[in-house]
Short mmCIF file of C-alpha atoms in Angstrom, two decimals:
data_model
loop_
_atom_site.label_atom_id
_atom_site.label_comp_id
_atom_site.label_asym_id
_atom_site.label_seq_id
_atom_site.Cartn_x
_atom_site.Cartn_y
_atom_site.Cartn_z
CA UNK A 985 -6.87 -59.78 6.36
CA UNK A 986 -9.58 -57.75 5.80
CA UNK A 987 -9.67 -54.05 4.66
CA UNK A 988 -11.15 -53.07 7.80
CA UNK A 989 -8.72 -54.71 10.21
CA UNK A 990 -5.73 -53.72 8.16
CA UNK A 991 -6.75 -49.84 8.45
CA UNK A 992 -6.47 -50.82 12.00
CA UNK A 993 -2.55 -52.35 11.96
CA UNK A 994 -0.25 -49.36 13.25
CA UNK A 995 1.45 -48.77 9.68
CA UNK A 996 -1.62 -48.10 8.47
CA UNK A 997 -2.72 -46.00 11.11
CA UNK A 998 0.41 -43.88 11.23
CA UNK A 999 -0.92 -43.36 7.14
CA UNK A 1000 -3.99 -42.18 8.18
CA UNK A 1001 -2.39 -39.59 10.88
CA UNK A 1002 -0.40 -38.52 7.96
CA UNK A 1003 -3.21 -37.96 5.77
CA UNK A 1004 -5.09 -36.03 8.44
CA UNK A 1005 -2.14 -33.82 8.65
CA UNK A 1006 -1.80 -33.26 5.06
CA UNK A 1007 -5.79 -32.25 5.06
CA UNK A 1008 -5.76 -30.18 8.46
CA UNK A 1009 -2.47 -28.33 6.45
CA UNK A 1010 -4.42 -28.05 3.00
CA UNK A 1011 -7.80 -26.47 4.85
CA UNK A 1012 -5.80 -23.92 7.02
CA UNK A 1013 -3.96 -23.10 3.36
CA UNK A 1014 -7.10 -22.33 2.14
CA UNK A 1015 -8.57 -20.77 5.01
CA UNK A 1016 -5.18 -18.22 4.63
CA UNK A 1017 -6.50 -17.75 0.85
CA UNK A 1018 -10.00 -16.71 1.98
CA UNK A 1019 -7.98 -14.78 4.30
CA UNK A 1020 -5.99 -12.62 1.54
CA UNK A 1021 -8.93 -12.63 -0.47
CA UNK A 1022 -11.20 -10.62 1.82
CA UNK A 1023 -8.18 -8.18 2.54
CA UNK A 1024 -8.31 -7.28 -1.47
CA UNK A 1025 -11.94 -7.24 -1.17
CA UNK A 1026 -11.49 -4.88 1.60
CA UNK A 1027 -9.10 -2.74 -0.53
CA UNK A 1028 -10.85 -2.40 -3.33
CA UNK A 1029 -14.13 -1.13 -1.47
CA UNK A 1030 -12.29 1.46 0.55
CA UNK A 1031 -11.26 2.97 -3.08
CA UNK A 1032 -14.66 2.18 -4.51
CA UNK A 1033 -15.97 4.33 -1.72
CA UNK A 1034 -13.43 7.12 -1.46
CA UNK A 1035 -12.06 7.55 -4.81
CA UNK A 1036 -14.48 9.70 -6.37
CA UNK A 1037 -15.63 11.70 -3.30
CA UNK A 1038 -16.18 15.47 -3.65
CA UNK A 1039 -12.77 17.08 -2.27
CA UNK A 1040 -13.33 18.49 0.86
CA UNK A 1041 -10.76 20.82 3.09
CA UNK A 1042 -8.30 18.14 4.97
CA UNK A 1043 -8.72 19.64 8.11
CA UNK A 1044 -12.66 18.32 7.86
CA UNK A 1045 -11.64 15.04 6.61
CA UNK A 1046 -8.65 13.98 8.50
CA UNK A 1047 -9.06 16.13 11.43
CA UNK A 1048 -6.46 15.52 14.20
CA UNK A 1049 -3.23 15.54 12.86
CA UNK A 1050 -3.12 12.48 14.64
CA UNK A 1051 -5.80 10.59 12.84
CA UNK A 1052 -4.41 7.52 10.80
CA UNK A 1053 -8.02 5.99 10.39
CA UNK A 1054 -7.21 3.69 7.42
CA UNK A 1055 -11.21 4.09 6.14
CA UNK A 1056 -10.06 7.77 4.64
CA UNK A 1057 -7.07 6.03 1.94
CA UNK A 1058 -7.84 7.87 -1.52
CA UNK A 1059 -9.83 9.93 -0.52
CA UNK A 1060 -9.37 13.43 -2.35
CA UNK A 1061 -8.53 16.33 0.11
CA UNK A 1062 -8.57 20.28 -0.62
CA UNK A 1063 -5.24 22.21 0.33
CA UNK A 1064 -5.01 26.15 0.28
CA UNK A 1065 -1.58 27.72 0.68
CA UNK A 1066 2.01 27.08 -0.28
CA UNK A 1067 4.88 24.53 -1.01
CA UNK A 1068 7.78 24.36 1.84
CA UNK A 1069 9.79 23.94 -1.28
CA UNK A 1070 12.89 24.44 0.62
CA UNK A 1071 11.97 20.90 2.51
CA UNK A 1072 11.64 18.66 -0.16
CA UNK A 1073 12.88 15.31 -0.18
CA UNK A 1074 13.01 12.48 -2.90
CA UNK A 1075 12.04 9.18 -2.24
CA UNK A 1076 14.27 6.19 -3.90
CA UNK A 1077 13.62 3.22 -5.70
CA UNK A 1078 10.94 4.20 -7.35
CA UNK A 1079 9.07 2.43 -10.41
CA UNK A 1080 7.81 4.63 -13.25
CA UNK A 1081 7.49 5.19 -16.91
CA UNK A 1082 10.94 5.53 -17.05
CA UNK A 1083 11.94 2.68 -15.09
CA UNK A 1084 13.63 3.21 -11.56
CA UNK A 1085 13.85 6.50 -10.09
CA UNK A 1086 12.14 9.06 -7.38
CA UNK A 1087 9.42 10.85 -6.21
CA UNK A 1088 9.31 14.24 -4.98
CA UNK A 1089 8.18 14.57 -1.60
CA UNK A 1090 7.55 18.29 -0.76
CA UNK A 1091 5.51 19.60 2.63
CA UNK A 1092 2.41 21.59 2.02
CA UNK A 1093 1.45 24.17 4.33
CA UNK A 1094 -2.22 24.95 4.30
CA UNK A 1095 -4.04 27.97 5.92
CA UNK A 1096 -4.84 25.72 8.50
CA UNK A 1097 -1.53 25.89 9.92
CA UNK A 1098 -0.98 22.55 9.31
CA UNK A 1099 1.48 20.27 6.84
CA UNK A 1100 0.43 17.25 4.54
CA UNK A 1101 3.17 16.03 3.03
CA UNK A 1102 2.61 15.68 -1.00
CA UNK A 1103 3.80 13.32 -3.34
CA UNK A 1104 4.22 15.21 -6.24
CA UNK A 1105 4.77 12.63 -9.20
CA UNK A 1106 7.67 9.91 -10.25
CA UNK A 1107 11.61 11.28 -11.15
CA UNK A 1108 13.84 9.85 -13.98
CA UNK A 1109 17.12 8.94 -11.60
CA UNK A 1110 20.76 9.27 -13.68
CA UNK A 1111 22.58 6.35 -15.09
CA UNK A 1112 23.62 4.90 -11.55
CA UNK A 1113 20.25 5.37 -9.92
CA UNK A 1114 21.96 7.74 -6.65
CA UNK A 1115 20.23 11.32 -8.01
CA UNK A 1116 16.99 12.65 -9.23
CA UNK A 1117 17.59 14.01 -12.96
CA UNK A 1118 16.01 17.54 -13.62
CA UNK A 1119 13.72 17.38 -11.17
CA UNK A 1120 10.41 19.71 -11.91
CA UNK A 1121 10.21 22.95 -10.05
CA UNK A 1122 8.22 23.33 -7.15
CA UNK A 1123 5.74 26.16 -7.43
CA UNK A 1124 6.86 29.74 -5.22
CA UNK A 1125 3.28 30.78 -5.01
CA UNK A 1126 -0.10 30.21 -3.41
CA UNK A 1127 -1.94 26.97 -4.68
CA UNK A 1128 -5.58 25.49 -4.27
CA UNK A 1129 -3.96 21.32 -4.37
CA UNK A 1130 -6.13 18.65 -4.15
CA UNK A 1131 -4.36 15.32 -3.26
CA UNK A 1132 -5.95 11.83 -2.37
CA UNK A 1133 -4.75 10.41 1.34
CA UNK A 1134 -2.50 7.53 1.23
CA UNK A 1135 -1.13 5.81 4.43
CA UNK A 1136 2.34 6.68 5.71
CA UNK A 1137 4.85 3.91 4.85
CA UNK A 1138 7.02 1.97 7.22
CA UNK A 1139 10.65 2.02 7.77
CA UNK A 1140 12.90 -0.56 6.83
CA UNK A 1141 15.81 -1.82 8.98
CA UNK A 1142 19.28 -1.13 7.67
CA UNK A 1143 18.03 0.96 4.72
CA UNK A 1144 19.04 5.01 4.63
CA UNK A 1145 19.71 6.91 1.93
CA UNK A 1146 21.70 10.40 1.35
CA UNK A 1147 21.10 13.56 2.30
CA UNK A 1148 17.77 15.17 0.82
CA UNK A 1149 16.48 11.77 -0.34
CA UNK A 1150 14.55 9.27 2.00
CA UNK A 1151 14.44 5.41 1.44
CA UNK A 1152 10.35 5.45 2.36
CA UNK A 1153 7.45 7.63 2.72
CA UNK A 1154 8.05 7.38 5.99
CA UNK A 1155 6.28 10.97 7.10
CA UNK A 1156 7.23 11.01 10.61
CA UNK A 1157 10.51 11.07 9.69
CA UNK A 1158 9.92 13.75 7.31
CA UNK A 1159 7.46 15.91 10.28
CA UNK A 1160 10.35 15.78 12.36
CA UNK A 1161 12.13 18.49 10.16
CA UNK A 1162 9.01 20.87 10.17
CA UNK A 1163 8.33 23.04 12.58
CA UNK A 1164 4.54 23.22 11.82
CA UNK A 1165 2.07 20.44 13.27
CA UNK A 1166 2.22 17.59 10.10
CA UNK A 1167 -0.77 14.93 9.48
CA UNK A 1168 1.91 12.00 10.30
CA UNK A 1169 -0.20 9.28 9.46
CA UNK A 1170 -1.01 10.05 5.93
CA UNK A 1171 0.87 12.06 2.57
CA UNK A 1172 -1.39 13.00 -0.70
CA UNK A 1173 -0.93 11.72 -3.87
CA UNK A 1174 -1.07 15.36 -5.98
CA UNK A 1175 -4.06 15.07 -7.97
CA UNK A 1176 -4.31 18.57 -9.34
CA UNK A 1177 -2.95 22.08 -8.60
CA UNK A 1178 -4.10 25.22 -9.17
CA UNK A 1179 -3.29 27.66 -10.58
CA UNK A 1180 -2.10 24.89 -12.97
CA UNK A 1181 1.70 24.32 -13.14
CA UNK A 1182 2.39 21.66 -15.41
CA UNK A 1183 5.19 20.43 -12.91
CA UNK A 1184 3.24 17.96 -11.30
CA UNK A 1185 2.23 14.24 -12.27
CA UNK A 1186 -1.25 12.73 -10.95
CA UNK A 1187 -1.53 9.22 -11.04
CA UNK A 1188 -3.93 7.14 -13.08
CA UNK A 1189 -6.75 5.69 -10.97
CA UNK A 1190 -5.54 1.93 -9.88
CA UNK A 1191 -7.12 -1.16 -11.26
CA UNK A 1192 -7.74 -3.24 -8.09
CA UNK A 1193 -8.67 -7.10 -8.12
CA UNK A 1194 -9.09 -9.92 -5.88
CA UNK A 1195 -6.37 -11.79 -7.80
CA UNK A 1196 -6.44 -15.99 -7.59
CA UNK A 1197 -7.17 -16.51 -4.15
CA UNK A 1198 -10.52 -17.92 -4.33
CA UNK A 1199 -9.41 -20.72 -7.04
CA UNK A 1200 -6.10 -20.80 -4.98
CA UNK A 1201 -8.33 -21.63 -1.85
CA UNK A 1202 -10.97 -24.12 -3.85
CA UNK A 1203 -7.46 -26.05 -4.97
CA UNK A 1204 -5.84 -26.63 -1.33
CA UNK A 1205 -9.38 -27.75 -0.19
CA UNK A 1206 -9.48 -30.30 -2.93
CA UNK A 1207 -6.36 -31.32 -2.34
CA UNK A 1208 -7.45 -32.04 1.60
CA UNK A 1209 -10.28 -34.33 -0.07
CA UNK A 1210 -7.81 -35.96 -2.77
CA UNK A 1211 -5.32 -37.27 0.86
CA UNK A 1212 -8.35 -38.81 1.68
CA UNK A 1213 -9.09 -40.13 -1.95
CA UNK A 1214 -5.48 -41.64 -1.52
CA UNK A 1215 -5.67 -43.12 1.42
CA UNK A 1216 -8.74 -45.18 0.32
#
């Protein structure tokens, strides 16, 4: 029998269905690469663009407390006014120089009237990981703070945590014990206070990348070809 009417016998046609189904899987693998790969691309242009932007009051930038346009992440905002020190909260389960702990979470009123909640740096946790240890004192006066936007986290099902702790950055469930109007869609990452108070930790600027996904995505499409390759 020839090559050409054996392809045709059903065994080997059931092979060749398989083989189309391994390639169809491979491309729509890679496809999902190209997929992850623009979303880091994405990433890393947002803090390209905002990062290093001249802080501005966060009323002008965010606006409507409302506002959870994801274009404004890092970008540094300009708070004037004083710590609700007597709402903080520390988020667990947090990785640091130290290794697992907190951060402290403490509500910002500005002269605006309105709250942005502020991250104000990582928390060494004691030997069984349930407490913040000396945490640093949160400034009693009036402060100029400039903090970069980052998105409010999400909940996660079937994880709480004790009283005056909170198991994400979760901010509407921080606004809800404030009284004044809170941006709910974003917190600040402290950046730098003033007058300076040596309490506060601002974080390094991150090191984005678009990781493997482009080789990962060249691979599964070479793999579709090799099926074919086989097959022959």
């Amino acid at each position: 029998m020839t090559p050409f009417r054996l392809a045709f016998t059903r065994r080997w046609l059931g092979i060749l269905a398989l083989t189309i189904v391994f390639a169809v899987s491979c491309v729509a693998l890679g496809q999902w690469q190209f997929a992850r790969r623009a979303e880091a691309q994405a990433a890393i242009a947002v803090l390209n663009a905002n990062y290093d932007r001249t802080p501005a009051p966060v009323t002008d930038v965010v606006g409507s407390v409302t506002n959870a346009d994801a274009s404004l992440k890092w970008t540094p905002v300009e708070l004037s006014g004083r710590y609700l020190a007597d709402r903080v909260v520390y988020v667990r389960t947090r990785i640091g120089a130290g290794g697992i702990g907190f951060e402290q979470l403490v509500p910002f009123l500005d002269d605006s009237g309105n709250v942005l909640v502020v991250d104000r740096g990582w928390v060494a946790a004691d030997a069984t990981n349930a407490r913040p240890v000396n945490p640093p004192a949160i400034p009693n006066v009036n402060l100029e703070v400039v903090a970069r936007l980052m998105p409010t986290e999400q909940t996660i099902p079937g994880r709480d945590a004790p009283a005056g702790q909170i198991a994400t950055i979760h901010v509407p469930s921080i606004a809800s014990r404030i009284n004044n109007p809170t941006f709910e869609g974003w917190y600040g990452r402290v950046d730098t206070e003033s007058p300076e108070t040596l309490t506060a930790t601002a974080w390094d600027k991150p090191v984005l990348d678009e990781g493997p996904h482009l080789s990962y995505a060249l691979q599964w499409y070479v793999f579709a070809l090799m099926g074919f390759v086989g097959y022959g």
